[in-house]
Short mmCIF file of C-alpha atoms in Angstrom, two decimals:
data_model
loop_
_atom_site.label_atom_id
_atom_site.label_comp_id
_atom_site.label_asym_id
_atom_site.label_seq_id
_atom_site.Cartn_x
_atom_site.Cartn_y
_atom_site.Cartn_z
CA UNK A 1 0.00 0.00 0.00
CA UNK A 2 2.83 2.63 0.58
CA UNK A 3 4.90 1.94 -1.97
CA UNK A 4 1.72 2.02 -4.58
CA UNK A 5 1.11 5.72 -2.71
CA UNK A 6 4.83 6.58 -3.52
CA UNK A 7 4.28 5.82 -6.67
CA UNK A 8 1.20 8.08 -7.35
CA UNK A 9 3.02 11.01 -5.70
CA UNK A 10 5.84 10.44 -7.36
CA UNK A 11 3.92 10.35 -11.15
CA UNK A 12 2.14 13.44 -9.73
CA UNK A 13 4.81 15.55 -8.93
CA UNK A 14 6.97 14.27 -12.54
CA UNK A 15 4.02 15.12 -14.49
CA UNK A 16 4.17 19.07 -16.03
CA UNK A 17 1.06 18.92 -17.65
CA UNK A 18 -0.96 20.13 -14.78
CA UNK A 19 -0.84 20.78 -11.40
CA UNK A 20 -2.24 18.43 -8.60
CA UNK A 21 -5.24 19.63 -7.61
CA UNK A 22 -5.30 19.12 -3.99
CA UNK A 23 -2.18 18.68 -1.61
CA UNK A 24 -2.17 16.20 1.18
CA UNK A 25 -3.67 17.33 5.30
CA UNK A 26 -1.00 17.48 7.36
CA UNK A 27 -1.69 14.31 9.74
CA UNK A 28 -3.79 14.93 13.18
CA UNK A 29 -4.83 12.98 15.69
CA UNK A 30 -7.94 11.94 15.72
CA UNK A 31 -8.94 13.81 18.98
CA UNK A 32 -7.79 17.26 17.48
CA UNK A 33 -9.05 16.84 13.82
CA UNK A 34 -12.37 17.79 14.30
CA UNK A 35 -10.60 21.51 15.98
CA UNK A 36 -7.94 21.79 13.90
CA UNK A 37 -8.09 20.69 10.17
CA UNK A 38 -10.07 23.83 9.17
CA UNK A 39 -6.85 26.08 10.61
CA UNK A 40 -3.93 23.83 8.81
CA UNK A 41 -2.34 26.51 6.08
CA UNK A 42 -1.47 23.52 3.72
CA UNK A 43 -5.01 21.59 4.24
CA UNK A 44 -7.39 21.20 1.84
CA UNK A 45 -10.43 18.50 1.25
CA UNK A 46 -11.24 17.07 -1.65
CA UNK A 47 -13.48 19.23 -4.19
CA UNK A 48 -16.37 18.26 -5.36
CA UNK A 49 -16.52 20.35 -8.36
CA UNK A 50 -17.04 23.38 -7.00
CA UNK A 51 -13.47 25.04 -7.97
CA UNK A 52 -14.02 23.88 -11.78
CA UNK A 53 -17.90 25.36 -11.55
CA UNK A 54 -17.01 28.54 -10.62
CA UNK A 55 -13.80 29.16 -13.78
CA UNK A 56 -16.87 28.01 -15.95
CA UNK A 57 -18.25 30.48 -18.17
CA UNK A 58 -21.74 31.44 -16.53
CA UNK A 59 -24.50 32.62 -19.29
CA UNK A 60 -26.45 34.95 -17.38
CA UNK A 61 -29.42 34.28 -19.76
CA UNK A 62 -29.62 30.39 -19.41
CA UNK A 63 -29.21 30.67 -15.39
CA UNK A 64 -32.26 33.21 -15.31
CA UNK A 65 -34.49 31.04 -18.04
CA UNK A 66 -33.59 27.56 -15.85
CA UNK A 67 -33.89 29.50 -12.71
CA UNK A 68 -37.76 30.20 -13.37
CA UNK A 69 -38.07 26.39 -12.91
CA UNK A 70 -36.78 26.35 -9.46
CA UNK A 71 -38.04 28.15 -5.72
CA UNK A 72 -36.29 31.30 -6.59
CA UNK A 73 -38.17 32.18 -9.59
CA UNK A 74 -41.81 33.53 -9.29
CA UNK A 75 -44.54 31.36 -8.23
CA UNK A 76 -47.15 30.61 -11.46
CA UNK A 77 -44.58 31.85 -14.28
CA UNK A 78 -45.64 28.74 -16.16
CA UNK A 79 -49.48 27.81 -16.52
CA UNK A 80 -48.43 23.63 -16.41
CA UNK A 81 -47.27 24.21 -12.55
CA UNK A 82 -48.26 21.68 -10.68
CA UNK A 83 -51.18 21.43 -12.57
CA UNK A 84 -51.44 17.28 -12.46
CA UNK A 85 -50.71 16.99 -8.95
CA UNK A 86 -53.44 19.19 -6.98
CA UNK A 87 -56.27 18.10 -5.51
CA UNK A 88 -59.78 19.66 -7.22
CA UNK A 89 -62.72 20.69 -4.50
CA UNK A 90 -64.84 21.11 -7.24
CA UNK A 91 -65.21 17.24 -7.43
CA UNK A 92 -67.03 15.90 -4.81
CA UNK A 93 -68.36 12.54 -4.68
CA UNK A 94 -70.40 11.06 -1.67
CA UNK A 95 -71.24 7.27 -1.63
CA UNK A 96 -74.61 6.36 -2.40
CA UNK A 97 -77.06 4.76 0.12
CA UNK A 98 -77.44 1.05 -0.28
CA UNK A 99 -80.57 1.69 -2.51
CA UNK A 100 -79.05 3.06 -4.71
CA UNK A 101 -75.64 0.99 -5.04
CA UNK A 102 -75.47 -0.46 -8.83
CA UNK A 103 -75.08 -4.66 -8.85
CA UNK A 104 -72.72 -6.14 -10.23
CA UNK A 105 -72.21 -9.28 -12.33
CA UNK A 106 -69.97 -12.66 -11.61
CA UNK A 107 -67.03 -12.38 -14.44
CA UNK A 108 -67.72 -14.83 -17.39
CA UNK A 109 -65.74 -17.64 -18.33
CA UNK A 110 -63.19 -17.20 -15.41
CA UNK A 111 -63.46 -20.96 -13.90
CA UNK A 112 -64.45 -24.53 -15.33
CA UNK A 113 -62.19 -27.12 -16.54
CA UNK A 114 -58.69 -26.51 -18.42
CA UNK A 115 -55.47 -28.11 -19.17
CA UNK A 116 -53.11 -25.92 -18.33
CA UNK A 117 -50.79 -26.70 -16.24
CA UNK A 118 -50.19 -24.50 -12.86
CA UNK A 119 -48.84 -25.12 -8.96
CA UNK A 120 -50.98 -27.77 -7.16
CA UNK A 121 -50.62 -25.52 -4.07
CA UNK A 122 -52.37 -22.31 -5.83
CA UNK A 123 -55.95 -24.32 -4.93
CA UNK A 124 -57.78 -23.39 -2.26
CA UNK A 125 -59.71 -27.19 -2.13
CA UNK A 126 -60.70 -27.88 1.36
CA UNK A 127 -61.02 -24.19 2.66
CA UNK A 128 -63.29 -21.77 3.48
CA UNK A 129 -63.04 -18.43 3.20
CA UNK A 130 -65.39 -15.40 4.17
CA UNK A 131 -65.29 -12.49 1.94
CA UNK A 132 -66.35 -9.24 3.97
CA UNK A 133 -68.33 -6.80 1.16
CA UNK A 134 -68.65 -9.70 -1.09
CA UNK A 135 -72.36 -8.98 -2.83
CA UNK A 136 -70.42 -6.07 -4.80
CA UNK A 137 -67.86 -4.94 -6.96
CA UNK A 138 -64.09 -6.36 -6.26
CA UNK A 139 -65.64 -8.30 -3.40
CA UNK A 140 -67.79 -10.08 -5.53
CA UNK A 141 -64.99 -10.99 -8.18
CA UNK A 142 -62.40 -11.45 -4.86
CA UNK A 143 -65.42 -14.55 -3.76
CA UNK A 144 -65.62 -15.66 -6.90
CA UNK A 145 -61.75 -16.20 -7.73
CA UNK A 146 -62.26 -18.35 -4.22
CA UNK A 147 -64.95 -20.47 -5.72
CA UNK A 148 -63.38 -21.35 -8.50
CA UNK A 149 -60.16 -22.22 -6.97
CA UNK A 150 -62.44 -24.65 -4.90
CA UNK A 151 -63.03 -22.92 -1.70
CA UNK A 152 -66.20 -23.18 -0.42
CA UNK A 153 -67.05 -19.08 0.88
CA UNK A 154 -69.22 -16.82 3.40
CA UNK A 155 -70.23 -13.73 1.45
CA UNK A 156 -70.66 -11.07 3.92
CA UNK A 157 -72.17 -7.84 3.21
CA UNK A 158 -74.75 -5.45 4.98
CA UNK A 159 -77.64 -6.15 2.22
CA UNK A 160 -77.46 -10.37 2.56
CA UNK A 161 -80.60 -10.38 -0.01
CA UNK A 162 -78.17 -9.05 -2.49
CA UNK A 163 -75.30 -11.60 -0.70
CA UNK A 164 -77.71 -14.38 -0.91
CA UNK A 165 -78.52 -13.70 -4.71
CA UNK A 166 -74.70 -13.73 -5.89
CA UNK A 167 -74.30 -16.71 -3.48
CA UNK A 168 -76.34 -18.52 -5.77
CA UNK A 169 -75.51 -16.99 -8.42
CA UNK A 170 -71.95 -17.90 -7.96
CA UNK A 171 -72.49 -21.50 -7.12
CA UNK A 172 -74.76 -21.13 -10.66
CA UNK A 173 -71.52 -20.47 -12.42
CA UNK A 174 -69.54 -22.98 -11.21
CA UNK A 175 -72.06 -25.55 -12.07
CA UNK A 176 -72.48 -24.75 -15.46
CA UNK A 177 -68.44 -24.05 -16.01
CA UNK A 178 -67.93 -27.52 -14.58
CA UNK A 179 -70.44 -29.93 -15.66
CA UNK A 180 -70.66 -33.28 -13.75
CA UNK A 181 -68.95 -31.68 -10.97
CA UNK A 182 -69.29 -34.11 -7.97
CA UNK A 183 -68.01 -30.87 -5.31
CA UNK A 184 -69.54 -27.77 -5.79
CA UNK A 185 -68.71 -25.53 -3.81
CA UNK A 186 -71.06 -24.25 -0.99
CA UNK A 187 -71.64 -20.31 -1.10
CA UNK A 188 -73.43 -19.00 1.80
CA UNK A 189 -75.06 -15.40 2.55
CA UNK A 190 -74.55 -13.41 5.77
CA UNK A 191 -75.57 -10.22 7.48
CA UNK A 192 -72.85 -7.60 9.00
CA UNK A 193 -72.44 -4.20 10.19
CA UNK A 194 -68.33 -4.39 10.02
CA UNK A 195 -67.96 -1.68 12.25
CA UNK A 196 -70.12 -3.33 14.69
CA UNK A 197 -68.65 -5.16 17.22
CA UNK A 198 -71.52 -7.25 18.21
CA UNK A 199 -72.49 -7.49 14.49
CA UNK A 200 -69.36 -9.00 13.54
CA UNK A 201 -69.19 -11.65 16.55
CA UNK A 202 -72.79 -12.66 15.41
CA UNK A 203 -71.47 -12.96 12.06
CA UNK A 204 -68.32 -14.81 12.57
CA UNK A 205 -70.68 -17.21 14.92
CA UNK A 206 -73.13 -18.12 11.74
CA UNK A 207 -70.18 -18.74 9.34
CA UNK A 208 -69.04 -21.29 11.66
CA UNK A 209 -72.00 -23.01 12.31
CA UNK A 210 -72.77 -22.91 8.88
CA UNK A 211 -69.34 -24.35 7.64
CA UNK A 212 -67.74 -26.27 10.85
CA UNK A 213 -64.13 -23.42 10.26
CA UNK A 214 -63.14 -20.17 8.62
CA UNK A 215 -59.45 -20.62 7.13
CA UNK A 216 -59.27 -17.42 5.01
CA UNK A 217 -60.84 -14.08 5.49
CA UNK A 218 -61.01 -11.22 2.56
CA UNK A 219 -61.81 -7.83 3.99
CA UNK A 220 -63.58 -5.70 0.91
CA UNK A 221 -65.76 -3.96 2.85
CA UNK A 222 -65.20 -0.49 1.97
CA UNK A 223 -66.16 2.80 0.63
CA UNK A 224 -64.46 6.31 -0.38
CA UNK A 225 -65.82 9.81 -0.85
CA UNK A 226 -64.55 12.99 -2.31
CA UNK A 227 -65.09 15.66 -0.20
CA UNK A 228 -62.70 18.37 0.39
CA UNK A 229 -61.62 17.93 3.91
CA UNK A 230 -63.00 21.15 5.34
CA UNK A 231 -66.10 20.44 3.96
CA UNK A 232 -66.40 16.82 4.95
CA UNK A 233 -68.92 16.11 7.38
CA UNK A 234 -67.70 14.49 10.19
CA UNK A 235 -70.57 11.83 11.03
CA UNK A 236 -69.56 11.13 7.32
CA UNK A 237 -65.80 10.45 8.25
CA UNK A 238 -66.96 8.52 11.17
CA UNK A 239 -68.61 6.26 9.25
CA UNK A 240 -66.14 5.90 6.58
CA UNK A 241 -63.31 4.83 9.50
CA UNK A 242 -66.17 2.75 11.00
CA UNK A 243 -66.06 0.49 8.07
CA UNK A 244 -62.71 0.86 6.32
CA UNK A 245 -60.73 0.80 9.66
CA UNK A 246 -62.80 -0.60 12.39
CA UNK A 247 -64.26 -3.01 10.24
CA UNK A 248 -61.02 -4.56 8.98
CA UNK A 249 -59.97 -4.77 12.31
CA UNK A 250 -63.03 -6.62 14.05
CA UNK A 251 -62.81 -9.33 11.38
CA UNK A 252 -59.32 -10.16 11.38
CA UNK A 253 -59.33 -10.36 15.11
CA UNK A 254 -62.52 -12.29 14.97
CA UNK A 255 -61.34 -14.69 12.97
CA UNK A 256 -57.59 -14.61 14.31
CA UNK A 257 -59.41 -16.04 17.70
CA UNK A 258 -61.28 -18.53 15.75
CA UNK A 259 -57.90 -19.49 13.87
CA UNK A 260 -55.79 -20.02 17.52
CA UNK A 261 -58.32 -21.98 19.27
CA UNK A 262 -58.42 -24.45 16.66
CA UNK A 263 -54.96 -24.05 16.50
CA UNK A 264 -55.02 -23.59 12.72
CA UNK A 265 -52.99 -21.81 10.00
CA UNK A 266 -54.63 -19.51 8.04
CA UNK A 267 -54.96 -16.61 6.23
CA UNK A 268 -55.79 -12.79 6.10
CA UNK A 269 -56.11 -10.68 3.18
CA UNK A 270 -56.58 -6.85 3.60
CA UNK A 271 -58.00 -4.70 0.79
CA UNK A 272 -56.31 -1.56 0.80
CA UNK A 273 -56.07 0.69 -1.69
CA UNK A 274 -52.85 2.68 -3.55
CA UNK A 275 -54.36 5.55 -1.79
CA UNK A 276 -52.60 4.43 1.52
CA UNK A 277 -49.73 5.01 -0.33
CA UNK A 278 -49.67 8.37 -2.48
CA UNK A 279 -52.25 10.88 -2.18
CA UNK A 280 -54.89 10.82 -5.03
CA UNK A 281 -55.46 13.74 -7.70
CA UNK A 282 -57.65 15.49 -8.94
CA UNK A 283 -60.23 14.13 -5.84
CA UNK A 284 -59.88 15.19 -2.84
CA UNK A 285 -59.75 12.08 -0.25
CA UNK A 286 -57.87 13.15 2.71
CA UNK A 287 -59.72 10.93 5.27
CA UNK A 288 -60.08 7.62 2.93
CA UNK A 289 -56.20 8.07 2.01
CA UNK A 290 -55.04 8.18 5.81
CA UNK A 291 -57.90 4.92 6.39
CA UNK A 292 -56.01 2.86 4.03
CA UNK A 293 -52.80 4.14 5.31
CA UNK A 294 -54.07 2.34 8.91
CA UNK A 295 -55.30 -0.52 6.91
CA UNK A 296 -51.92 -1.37 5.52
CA UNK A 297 -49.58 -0.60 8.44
CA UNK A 298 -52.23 -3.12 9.89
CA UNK A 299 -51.44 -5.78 7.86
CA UNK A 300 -47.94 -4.85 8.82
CA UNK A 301 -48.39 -5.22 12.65
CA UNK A 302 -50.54 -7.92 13.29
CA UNK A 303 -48.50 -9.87 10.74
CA UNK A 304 -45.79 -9.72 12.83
CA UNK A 305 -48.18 -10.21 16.23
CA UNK A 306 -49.37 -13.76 14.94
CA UNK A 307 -46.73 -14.94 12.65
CA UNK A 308 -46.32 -17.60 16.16
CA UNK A 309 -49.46 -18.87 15.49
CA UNK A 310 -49.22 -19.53 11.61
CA UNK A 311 -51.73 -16.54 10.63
CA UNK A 312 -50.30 -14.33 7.90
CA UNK A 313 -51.51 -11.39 7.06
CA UNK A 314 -50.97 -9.46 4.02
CA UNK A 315 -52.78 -6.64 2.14
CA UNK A 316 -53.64 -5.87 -1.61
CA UNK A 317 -53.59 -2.14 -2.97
CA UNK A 318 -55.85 -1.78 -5.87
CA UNK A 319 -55.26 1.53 -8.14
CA UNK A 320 -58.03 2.60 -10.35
CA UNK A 321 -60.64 -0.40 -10.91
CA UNK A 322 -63.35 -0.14 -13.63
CA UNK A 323 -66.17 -1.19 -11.14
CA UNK A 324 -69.92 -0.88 -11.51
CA UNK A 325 -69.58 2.05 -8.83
CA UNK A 326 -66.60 3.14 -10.98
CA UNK A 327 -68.69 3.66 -14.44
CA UNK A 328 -71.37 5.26 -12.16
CA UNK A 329 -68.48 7.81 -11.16
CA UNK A 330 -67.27 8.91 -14.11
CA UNK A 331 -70.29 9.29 -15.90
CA UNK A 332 -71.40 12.18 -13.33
CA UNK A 333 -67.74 12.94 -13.69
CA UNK A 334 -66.40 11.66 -17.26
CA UNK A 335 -63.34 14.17 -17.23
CA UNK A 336 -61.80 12.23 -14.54
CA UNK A 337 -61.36 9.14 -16.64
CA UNK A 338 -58.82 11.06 -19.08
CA UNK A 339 -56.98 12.07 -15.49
CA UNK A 340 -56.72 9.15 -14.02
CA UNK A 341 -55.41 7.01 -16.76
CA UNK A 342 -52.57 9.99 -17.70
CA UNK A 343 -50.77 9.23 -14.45
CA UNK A 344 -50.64 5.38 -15.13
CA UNK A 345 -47.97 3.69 -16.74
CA UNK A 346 -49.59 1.04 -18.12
CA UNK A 347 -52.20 4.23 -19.27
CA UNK A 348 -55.51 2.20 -18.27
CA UNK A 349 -57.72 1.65 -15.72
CA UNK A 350 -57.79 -2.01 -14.07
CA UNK A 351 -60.42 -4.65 -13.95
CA UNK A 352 -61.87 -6.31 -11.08
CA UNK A 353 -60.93 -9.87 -12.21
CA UNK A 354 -57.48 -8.33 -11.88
CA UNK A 355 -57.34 -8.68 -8.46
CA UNK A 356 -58.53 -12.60 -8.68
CA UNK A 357 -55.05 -13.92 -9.48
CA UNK A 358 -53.71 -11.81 -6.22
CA UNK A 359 -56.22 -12.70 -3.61
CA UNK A 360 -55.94 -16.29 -4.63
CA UNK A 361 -52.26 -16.12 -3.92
CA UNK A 362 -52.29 -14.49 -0.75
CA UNK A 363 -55.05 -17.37 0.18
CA UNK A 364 -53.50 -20.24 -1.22
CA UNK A 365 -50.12 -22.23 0.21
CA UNK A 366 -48.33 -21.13 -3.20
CA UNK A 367 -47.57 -17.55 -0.87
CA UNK A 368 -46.83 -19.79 2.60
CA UNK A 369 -43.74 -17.57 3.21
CA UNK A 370 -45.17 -13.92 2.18
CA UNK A 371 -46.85 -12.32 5.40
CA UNK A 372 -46.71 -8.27 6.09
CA UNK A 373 -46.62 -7.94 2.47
CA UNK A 374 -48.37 -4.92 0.25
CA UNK A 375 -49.27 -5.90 -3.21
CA UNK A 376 -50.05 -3.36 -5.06
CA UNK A 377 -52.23 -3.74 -8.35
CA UNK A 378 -52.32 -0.62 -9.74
CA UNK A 379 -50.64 -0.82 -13.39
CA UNK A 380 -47.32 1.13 -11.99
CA UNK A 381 -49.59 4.18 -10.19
CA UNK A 382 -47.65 4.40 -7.31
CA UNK A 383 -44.37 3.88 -8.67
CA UNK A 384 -43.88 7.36 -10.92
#
């Protein structure tokens, strides 16, 4: 090592083309270096480019044209600033009563027989699985991606007519994707208020009785409103933690209990959304972006608290989905549609059968080693 340092010095101080451009610190010890180095006459760190930037030529022009971009030029010189990344409170959205919630539709030719080949452990044969928010939407898909990997599933949702009519509706499906099944799978219909404790006990008691275990639980329930965050009333927000927070909660523990005392593996998928992640423009959303934020870190802690017990816990983060509630949305607000799809990637909006491959995963043995995880299906949203 020294004599490779001689060497260098010695080059250095041969060469006449230039001169070195930094000499060596006179050695300190360590006790006085932090006092003294600053004082030393022949001392000098190394540069980082600031000697050669300031012989460079400086075009006063250029610096005061770039310099508009930055903090020190005026605020609005350019029309475009920040104009894609501002929340609108023109837009406000409030979700409808359960009246007046559209239904939606098992996906078509998703299940029955095929020969190709895949991992034995991706089936979910043998399990059942409760689906909280499952007579709607990605819930209903999330249930039906269940059936057809062979689990037999409690829908839950706070209109069980509707739950009871895609119950059989599902089970419908499955029949006529796999004729001469011998095992169809059984697809039951149950009442909860998620952010009920007492409702979701009751609940979690009937699913049990009904089907002798729970193994997996999907929490869709779920709802978002744009409101801008002065103007959001609060018995509103209440409600919307009530269900996205407090009902997520309830159920996992619910289950969780039901999991240990058979001492069971099993489990839990959260549905999130990308909004727990980055905040969501043009809409404003403050209160539904900070629930998901709490549903996520969530999955995060109480996949570490029963990781002992063989519970995992994970969470999926949908972006934009092209739901029934969706199309309602944008056609009382079509200009968002051209928004939304700008700031993704992929430059589209996402299905709900999307999301079947995901929660199926997370269910199945075929993701026995992911817990705590965030999977986000959003077509590369969150990652610009």
């Amino acid at each position: 090592m020294k004599s490779t340092l001689l060497r260098q010095v010695a080059r250095a101080s041969a060469t006449p083309v230039r001169a070195p451009t930094f000499t060596a610190a006179t050695r300190v010890p360590f006790s006085q270096t932090e006092k003294t180095a600053t004082h030393l006459p022949h001392a000098r760190n190394f540069s980082n480019g600031a000697i050669l930037k300031e012989k460079a030529p400086k075009d006063d022009a250029d610096h005061n044209k770039h310099d508009e971009y930055s903090t020190s030029g005026k605020p609005g010189a350019f029309e475009h600033e920040g104009q894609h990344s501002r929340t609108d409170n023109r837009i406000k959205v409030e979700y409808p009563e359960e009246d007046n919630l559209p239904a939606s539709k098992p996906v078509q030719g998703r299940g029955g027989f095929h020969f190709k080949r895949t991992l034995a452990s991706f089936s979910l044969e043998g399990r059942v699985g409760v689906v909280t928010g499952g007579a709607r939407g990605l819930g209903l898909v999330m249930s039906q991606a269940l059936v057809v990997s062979g689990a037999d599933v409690a829908i839950v949702d706070l209109n069980k007519d509707e739950a009871a009519r895609q119950a059989e509706e599902l089970m419908k499906h499955f029949r006529e994707e796999n004729p001469g099944a011998e095992n169809i799978p059984k697809v039951t219909a149950h009442y909860a208020d998620v952010s009920s404790p007492e409702s979701v006990n009751a609940a979690i008691a009937e699913i049990v009785a009904d089907h002798g275990k729970i193994d997996n639980l999907v929490t869709s329930a779920g709802f978002t409103e744009n409101f801008d965050a002065i103007q959001y009333p609060f018995d509103r927000m209440q409600k919307l933690w009530g269900v996205n927070v407090n009902g997520t909660y309830l159920f996992a523990i619910g289950v969780a209990k039901h999991l240990m005392e058979r001492k069971a593996p099993g489990s839990v998928v959260f549905i999130g959304s990308m909004s727990g992640s980055i905040v969501n423009v043009p809409q404003p959303q403050a209160p539904y972006n900070a629930a998901k934020a709490a549903v996520r870190h969530l999955a995060s802690s109480l996949a570490v608290e029963w990781a002992h017990a063989g519970i995992r816990v994970n969470c999926i983060s949908p972006g934009y989905m092209l739901t029934a509630l969706t199309k309602k949305i944008l056609d009382d607000n079509p200009e968002l549609a051209n928004k939304w799809t700008s700031l993704i990637p992929q430059g589209k909006m996402g299905r709900p059968e999307d999301l079947m491959g995901a929660v199926t995963f997370l269910c199945s043995d075929a993701s026995g080693y992911v817990t705590g995880a965030d999977l986000r299906v959003d077509g590369g949203y969150t990652v610009t």
